[in-house]
Structure formats: structure tokens, C-alpha cells
Coordinates of C-alpha atoms in Angstrom, one line a residue:
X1 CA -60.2 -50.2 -81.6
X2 CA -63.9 -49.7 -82.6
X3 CA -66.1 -47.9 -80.3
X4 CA -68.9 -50.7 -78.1
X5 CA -72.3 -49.3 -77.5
X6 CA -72.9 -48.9 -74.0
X7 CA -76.0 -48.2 -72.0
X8 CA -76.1 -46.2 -68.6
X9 CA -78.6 -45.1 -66.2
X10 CA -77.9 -41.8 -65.1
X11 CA -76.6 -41.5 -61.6
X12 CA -78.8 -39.4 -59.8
X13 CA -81.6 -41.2 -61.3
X14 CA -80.5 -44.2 -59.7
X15 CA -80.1 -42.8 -56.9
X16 CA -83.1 -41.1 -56.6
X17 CA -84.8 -44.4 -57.1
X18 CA -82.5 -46.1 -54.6
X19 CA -83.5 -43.5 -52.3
X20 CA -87.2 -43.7 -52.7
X21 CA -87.3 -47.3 -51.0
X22 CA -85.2 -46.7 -48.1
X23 CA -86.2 -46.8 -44.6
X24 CA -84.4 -45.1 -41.7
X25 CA -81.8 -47.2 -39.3
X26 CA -81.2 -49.0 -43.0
X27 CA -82.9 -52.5 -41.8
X28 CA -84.0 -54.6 -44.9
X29 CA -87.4 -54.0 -45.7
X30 CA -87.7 -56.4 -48.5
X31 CA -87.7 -55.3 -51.9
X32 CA -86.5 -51.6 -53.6
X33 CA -87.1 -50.4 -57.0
X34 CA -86.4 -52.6 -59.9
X35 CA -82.5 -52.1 -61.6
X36 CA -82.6 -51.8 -65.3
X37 CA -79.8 -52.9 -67.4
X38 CA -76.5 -50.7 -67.0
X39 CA -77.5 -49.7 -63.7
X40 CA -74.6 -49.4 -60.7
X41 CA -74.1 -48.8 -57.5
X42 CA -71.2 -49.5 -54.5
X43 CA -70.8 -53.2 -53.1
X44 CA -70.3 -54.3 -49.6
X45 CA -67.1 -56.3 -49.8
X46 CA -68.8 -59.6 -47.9
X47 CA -68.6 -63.5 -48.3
X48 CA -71.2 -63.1 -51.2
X49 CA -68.6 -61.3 -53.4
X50 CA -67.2 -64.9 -54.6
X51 CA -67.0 -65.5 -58.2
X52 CA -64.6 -65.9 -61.0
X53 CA -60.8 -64.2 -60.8
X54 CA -58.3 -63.1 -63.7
X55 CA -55.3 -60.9 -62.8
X56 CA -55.3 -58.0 -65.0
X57 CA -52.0 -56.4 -65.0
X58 CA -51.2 -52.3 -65.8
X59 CA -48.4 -49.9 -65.9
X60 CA -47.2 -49.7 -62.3
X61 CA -49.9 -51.7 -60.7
X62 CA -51.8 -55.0 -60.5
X63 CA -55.2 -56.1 -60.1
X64 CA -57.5 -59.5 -59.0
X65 CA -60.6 -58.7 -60.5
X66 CA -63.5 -60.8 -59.3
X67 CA -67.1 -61.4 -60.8
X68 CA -69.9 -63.1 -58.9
X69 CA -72.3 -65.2 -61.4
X70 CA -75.6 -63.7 -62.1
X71 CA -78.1 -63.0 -59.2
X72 CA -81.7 -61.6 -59.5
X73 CA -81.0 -59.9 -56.1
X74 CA -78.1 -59.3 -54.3
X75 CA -77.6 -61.4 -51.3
X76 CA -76.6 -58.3 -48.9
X77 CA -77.9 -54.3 -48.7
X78 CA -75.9 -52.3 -51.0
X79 CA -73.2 -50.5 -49.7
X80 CA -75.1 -46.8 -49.0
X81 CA -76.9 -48.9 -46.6
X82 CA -80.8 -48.2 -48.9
X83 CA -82.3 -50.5 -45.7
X84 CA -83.4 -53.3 -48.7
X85 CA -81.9 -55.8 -51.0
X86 CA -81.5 -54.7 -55.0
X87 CA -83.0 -56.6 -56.9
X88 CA -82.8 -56.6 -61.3
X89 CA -85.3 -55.4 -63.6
X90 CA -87.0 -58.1 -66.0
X91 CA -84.5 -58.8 -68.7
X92 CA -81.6 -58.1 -66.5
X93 CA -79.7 -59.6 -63.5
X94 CA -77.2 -58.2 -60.8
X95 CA -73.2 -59.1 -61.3
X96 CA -70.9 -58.2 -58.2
X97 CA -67.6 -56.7 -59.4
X98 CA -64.5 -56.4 -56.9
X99 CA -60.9 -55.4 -57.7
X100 CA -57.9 -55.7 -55.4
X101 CA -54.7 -54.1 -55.5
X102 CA -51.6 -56.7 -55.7
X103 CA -47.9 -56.1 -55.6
X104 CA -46.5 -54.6 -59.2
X105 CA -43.5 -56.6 -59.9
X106 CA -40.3 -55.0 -61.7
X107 CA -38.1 -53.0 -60.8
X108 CA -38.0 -50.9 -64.2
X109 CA -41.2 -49.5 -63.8
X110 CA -39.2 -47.2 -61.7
X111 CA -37.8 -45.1 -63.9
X112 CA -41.1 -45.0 -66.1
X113 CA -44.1 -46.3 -64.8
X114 CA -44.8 -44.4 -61.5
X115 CA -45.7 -40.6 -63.2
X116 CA -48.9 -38.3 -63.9
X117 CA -51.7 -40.4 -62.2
X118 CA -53.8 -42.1 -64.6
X119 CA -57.2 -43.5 -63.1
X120 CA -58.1 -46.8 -64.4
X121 CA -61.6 -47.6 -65.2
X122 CA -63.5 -51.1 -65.1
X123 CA -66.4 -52.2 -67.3
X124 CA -68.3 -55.5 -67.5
X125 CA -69.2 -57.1 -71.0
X126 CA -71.8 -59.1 -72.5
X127 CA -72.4 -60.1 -75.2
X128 CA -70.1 -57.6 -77.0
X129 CA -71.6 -54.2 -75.0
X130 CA -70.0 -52.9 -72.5
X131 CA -71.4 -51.8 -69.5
X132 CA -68.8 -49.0 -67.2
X133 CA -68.6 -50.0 -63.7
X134 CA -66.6 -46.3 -62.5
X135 CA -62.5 -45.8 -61.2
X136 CA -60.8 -48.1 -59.8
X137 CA -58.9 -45.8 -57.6
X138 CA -62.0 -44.3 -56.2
X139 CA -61.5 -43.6 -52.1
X140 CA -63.7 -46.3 -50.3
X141 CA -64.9 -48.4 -53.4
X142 CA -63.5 -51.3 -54.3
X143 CA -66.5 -53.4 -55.4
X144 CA -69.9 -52.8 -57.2
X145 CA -73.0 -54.1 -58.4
X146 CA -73.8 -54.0 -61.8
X147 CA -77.2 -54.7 -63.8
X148 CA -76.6 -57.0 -66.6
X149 CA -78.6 -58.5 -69.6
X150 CA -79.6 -62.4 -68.2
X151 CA -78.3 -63.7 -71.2
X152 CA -74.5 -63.7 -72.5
X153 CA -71.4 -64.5 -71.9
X154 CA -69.5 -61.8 -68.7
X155 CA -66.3 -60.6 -69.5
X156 CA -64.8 -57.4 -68.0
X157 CA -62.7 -54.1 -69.7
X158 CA -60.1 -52.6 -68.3
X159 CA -58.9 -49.3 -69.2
X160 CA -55.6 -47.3 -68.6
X161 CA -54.2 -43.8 -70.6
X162 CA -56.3 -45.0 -73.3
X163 CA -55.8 -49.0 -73.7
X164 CA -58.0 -51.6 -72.7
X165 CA -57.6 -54.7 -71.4
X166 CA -60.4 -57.3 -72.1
X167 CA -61.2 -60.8 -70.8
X168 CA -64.1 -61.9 -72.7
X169 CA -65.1 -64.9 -70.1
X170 CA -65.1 -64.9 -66.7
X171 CA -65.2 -68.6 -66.2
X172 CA -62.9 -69.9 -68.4
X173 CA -60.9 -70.8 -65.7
X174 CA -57.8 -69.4 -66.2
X175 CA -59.0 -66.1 -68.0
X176 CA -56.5 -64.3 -70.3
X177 CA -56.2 -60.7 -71.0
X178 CA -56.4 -59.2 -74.3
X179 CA -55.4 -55.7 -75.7
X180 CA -52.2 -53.6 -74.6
X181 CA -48.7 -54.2 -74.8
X182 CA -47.8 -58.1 -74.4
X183 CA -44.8 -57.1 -72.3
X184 CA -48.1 -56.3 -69.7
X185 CA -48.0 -59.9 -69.3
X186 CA -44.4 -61.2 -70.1
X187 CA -42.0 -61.9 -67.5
X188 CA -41.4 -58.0 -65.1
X189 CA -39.2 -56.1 -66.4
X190 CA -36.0 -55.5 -64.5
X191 CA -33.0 -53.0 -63.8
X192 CA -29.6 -53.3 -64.9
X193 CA -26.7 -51.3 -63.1
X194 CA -23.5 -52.2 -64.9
X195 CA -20.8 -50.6 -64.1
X196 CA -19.7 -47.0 -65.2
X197 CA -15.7 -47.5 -66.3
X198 CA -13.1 -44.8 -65.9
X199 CA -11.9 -42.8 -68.7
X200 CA -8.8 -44.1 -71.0
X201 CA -5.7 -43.2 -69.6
X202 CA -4.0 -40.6 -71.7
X203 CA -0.9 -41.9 -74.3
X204 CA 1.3 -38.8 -73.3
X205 CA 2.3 -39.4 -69.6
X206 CA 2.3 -36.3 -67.8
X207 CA -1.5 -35.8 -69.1
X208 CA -4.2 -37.1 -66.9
X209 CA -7.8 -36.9 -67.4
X210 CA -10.3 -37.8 -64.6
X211 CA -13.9 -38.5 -64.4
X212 CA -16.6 -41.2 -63.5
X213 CA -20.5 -41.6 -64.3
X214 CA -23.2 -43.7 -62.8
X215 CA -25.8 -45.8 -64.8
X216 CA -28.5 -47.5 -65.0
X217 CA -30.4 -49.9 -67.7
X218 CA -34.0 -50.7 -67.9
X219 CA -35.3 -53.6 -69.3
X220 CA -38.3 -52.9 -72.1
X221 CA -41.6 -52.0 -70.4
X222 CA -44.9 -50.8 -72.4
X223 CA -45.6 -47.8 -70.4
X224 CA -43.5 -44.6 -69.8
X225 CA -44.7 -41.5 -67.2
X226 CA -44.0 -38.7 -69.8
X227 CA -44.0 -40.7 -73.1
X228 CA -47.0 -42.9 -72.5
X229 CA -47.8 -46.3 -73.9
X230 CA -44.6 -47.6 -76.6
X231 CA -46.0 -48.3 -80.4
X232 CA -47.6 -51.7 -81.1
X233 CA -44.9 -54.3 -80.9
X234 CA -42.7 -51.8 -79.4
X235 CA -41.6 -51.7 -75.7
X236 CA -39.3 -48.3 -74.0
X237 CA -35.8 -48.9 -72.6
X238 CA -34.5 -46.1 -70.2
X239 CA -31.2 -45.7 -70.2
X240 CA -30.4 -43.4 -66.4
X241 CA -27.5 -41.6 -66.9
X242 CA -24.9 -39.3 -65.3
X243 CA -21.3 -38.1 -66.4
X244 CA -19.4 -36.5 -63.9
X245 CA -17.4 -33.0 -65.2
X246 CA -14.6 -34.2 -66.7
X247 CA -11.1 -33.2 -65.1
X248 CA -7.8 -32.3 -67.5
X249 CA -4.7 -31.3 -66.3
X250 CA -0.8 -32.0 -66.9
X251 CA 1.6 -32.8 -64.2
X252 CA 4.7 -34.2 -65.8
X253 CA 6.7 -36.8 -63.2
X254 CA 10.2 -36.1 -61.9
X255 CA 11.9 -33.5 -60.4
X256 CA 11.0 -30.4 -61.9
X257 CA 8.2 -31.5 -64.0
X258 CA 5.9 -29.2 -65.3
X259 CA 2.4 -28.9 -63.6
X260 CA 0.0 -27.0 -65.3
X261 CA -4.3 -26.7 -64.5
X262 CA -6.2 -27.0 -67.5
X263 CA -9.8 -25.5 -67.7
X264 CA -12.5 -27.9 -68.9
X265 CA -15.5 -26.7 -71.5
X266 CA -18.4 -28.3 -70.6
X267 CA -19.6 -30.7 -73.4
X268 CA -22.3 -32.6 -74.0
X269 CA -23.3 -36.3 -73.8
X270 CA -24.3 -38.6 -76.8
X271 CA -26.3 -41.6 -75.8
X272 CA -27.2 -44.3 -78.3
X273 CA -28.6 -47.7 -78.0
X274 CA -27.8 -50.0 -80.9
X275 CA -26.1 -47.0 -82.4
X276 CA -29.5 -45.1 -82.5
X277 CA -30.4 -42.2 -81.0
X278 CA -32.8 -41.6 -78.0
X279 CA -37.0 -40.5 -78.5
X280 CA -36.3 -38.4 -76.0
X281 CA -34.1 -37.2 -73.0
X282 CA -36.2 -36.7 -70.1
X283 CA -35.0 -34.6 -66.7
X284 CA -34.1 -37.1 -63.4
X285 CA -36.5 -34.1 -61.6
X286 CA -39.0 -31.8 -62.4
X287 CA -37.1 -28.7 -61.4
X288 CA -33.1 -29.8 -63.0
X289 CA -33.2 -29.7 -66.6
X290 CA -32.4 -32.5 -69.2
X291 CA -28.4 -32.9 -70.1
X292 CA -25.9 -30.8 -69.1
X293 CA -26.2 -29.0 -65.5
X294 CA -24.5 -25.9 -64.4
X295 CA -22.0 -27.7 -63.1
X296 CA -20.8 -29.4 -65.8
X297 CA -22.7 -32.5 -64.8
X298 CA -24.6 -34.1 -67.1
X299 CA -27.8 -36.4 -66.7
X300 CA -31.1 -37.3 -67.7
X301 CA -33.1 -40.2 -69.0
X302 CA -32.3 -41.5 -72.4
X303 CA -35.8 -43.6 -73.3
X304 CA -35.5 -45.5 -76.6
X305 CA -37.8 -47.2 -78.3
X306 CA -36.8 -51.1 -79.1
X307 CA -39.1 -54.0 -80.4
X308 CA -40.8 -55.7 -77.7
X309 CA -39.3 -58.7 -77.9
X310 CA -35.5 -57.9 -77.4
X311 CA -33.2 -59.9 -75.8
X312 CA -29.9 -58.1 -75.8
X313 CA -28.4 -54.6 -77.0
X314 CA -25.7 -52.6 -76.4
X315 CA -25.3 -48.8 -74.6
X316 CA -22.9 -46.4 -75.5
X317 CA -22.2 -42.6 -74.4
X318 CA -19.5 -40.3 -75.5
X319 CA -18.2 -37.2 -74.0
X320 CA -16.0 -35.1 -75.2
X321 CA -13.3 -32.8 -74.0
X322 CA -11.9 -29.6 -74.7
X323 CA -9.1 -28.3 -72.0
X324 CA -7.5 -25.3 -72.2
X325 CA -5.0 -24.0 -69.8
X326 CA -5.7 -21.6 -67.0
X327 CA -2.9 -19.9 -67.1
X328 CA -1.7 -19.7 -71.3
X329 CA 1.6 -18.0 -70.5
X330 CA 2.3 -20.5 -67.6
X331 CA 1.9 -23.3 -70.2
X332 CA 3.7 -21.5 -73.1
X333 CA 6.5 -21.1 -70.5
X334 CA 6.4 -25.2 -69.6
X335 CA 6.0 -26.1 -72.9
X336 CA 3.0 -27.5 -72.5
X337 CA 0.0 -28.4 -75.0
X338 CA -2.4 -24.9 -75.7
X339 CA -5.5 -27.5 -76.0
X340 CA -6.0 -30.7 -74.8
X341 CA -8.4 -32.9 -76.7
X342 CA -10.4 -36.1 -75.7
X343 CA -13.2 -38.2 -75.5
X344 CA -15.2 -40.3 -72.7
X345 CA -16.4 -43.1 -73.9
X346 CA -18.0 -46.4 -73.1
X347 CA -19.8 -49.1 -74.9
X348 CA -22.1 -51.6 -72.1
X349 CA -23.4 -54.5 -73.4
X350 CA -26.7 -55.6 -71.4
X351 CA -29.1 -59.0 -71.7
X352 CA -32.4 -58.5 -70.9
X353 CA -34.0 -60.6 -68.1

């Protein structure tokens, strides 16, 4: 994306001048300094904060953004309480911004979306130049004033990790946002939790292998906590796994049988969606590593990358198994196998939506 020009006042300038006019007990006293175009300071959140709304939606969160039509002078004392009523420069006029956190829906922005905090920033735009407003997340503000050219059509910017999300036009009614991932603005992304099945029973009958694993499936979603934003016309499917030791042994029915304990090598897991391989296996926690655990567990977060607009794929992990016995002689005198060989597997089919 090509850079936009942008024109600021510097803030302690602006607040120098906003302090110059400002009379103690901060009753209005008419008129303050003149606000030249780009200049910004904190809004009172009162009934003259009324303008035009889009819902601008980002990794994790949700936004109603709201921007007043142009005023030469704002109908309420700004918010540091000057004791007077801004008012724009020639050439320029005063645009209330507000922004107000709403619900984030979809549940697979759990397993992505919810990491390193990013701040997101707002912007208004005319006329192809942007003008930054400051953080959305900042403690106390949710709303400024902004000095804008009097001519030109008022969009606002939106940015996140990078991205930004523009709506060119304010009033169009039902404003759109452009830029980001389009699964920002497709249906929420959900989670799937098929279910984990057993391993294969063994052909030869006195062999028994136990084990179990729990999953979970994430629908595509653009935005990932350690991986960031997915390619263009890509999307990132977690796949949240853990296989359970695997447990061999040989207990061989009828009176006498042979029982013999077998001792398990820890193995690891392949995960693949669509037969391919992960971009990366990221740790459930910060402090327990990626894959297999010193338990013989092993878990972590499979993320693939997958076109945007997929509708169905299929999950598979294998596990293998190499068992020896605990006890060789025992098992030479039982007659039992000196290895026992196997796999875990599974294939889960899952439809997005």
C-alpha cells in the first residue's frame, strides 16, 4: 500500500495554544485559539457526538466508529476542560470522532486472535490525506476532535499490526470497509471439537494398545497471535491437539496366559491438513514446549495456512509406536514378541461454518 501524506500539529504545540485561552473553574469564555488543519485533541462523549456509523471489525475485537459532519466550532468544551469552545482555523473545520468497543464474535479467535497486544490506531480522511486521530485503546479516550480541510469527502483509517482498514465515505449510509483480510468481514469463524477416536484394536489378541487424544478445529480466521496476519487470499486454521502416551502391553486370555508389560518409546506426532504439513507448531503455554512433553504427552498448535475461502478439509495425525518389553527374559520365556510395532492414527473430516 502506498504511503498518504499526512499533516500534524505537534502536540505540545497544541496544547500550549489550547492552554493559552483557558480560564480557571473551566467556564466557557467564548472563543480559544484558532485549530489548523490536522490538529486534535480529546472529545467529551455528549449528545453532540451524533454523526455517521460503520462497524469496523479487527482481530479479536469490534468497533462502531462514529463521525459528526463538519462544525466550525464544537458544540461543547473539549474534554481537558480549556474553559472555551474550539473553534477551526480558516480553511478547515472540526470533525468529532468516537469509537466503541462491541462484542467480537467467533469462537476461533480463541486459539489465535487474543495474543501480544496490538494497539489500533484511527485516522480520518479527506480527500485522499490522512489525518491520525491517536490509539484506540488509550485509557479514558474514546472520542476526539479533529481539524479537517472544509472541503472533501470524510472517510476514516483503521490500522491493526500493520493493515488498514478504510471507509472512504462516512455517509454512504451503509459504509463498507476496505483493506485486510475479507474473512474480517465474512461470517465469524467458529470452533470445531470432533471427536478424538480410540486406537485400532490390535489383530493378534492378547496385544492391547491403549491411548486417547483431545482436539480441536478452527475455522479460517485472518489473524494469528504469534504468526500475524495470513497471506492475501489466505486465512490460518489451527488445528489444537493432544495425544495421550500411548500404552502397549500383552496379556494373552485363558488360564495361564502370558502377561507381559511392554515399555513405550515416546514418538512423535505428524499433523497434516489436506495432506500438507503445518507453518508452524506453536506451544498450548508459554512455559511447555511445542510437541512432545516429558511425559510422553504430546501437544501443541498445528496452524496451517488454507485459501480463504474454504469450505471443507480433512485432519489427520499419526503416532507411532515402538514397545519393547520390560522385562526381555520374562518375554523370551512367554514367548512373547521382542518389539511391538504400531501406529495411531485418525483422519477427521471437518466443514467449515
Amino acid at each position: 500500500m502506498a504511503a498518504v501524506p499526512t499533516r500534524l500539529v505537534p502536540i505540545v504545540a497544541l496544547v500550549a495554544m489550547l492552554a493559552a485561552c483557558s480560564s480557571p473553574g473551566g467556564e466557557d469564555t467564548g472563543s480559544g485559539p484558532a485549530l489548523p488543519i490536522g490538529a486534535s485533541f480529546p472529545a467529551v462523549l455528549t449528545d453532540d457526538i451524533v454523526g455517521d456509523v460503520a462497524t469496523v471489525r479487527l482481530p479479536g475485537r469490534v468497533y462502531e466508529v462514529e463521525v459528526t459532519r463538519r462544525k466550525g466550532q464544537t458544540d461543547a468544551v473539549s474534554a481537558d476542560d480549556a474553559g472555551y469552545r474550539p473553534e477551526a482555523a480558516d480553511g478547515a473545520a472540526l470533525v468529532a470522532v468516537a469509537w466503541r468497543p462491541q462484542p467480537a464474535e467467533g469462537d476461533a479467535i480463541a486459539l489465535g486472535a487474543h495474543g501480544p497486544e496490538v494497539s489500533p490506531t484511527i485516522a480520518v480522511r479527506v480527500g485522499g490525506e490522512t489525518f491520525p486521530v491517536g490509539a484506540m485503546d488509550e485509557e479514558g479516550v474514546h472520542a476526539r476532535w479533529v481539524a479537517v480541510p472544509e472541503a472533501g469527502t470524510v472517510g476514516v483509517a483503521v490500522g491493526f499490526d500493520g493493515v488498514t482498514r478504510s471507509v472512504e465515505d462516512m455517509t454512504d449510509g451503509r459504509p463498507t470497509f476496505t483493506g485486510g483480510s475479507a474473512l474480517l468481514d465474512g461470517p465469524p469463524p467458529g470452533l470445531h471439537d470432533p471427536e478424538c477416536p480410540l486406537p485400532d484394536e490390535p489383530e493378534e489378541p492378547a496385544q492391547y494398545v491403549l491411548g486417547g487424544c483431545t482436539l480441536q478445529v478452527s475455522d479460517p480466521f485472518p489473524y494469528h497471535r504469534d504468526l500475524g496476519w495470513a497471506e492475501d487470499g489466505q486465512g490460518w486454521v489451527v488445528v489444537h491437539l493432544r495425544v495421550d502416551p500411548v500404552v502397549v502391553g500383552w496379556d494373552e486370555p485363558g488360564p495361564g496366559g502370558a502377561v507381559v508389560d511392554y515399555e513405550v518409546e515416546p514418538q512423535e506426532v505428524t499433523v497434516t491438513l489436506d495432506g500438507a504439513g503445518p507453518t508452524d507448531l506453536v506451544a498450548w503455554e508459554p512455559d511447555r514446549p511445542a510437541g512432545l512433553q516429558d511425559d510422553g504427552t504430546w501437544e501443541g498448535d498445528a496452524v496451517f495456512s488454507v485459501a480463504e475461502d474454504v469450505t471443507a478439509y480433512e485432519v489427520r495425525f499419526t503416532r507411532p509406536s515402538i514397545a519393547r518389553p520390560e522385562d526381555p527374559d520374562e518375554a523370551a520365556a512367554e514367548g512373547t514378541p521382542a518389539e511391538i510395532d504400531g501406529t495411531y492414527a485418525a483422519t477427521i473430516p471437518v466443514t467449515v461454518g
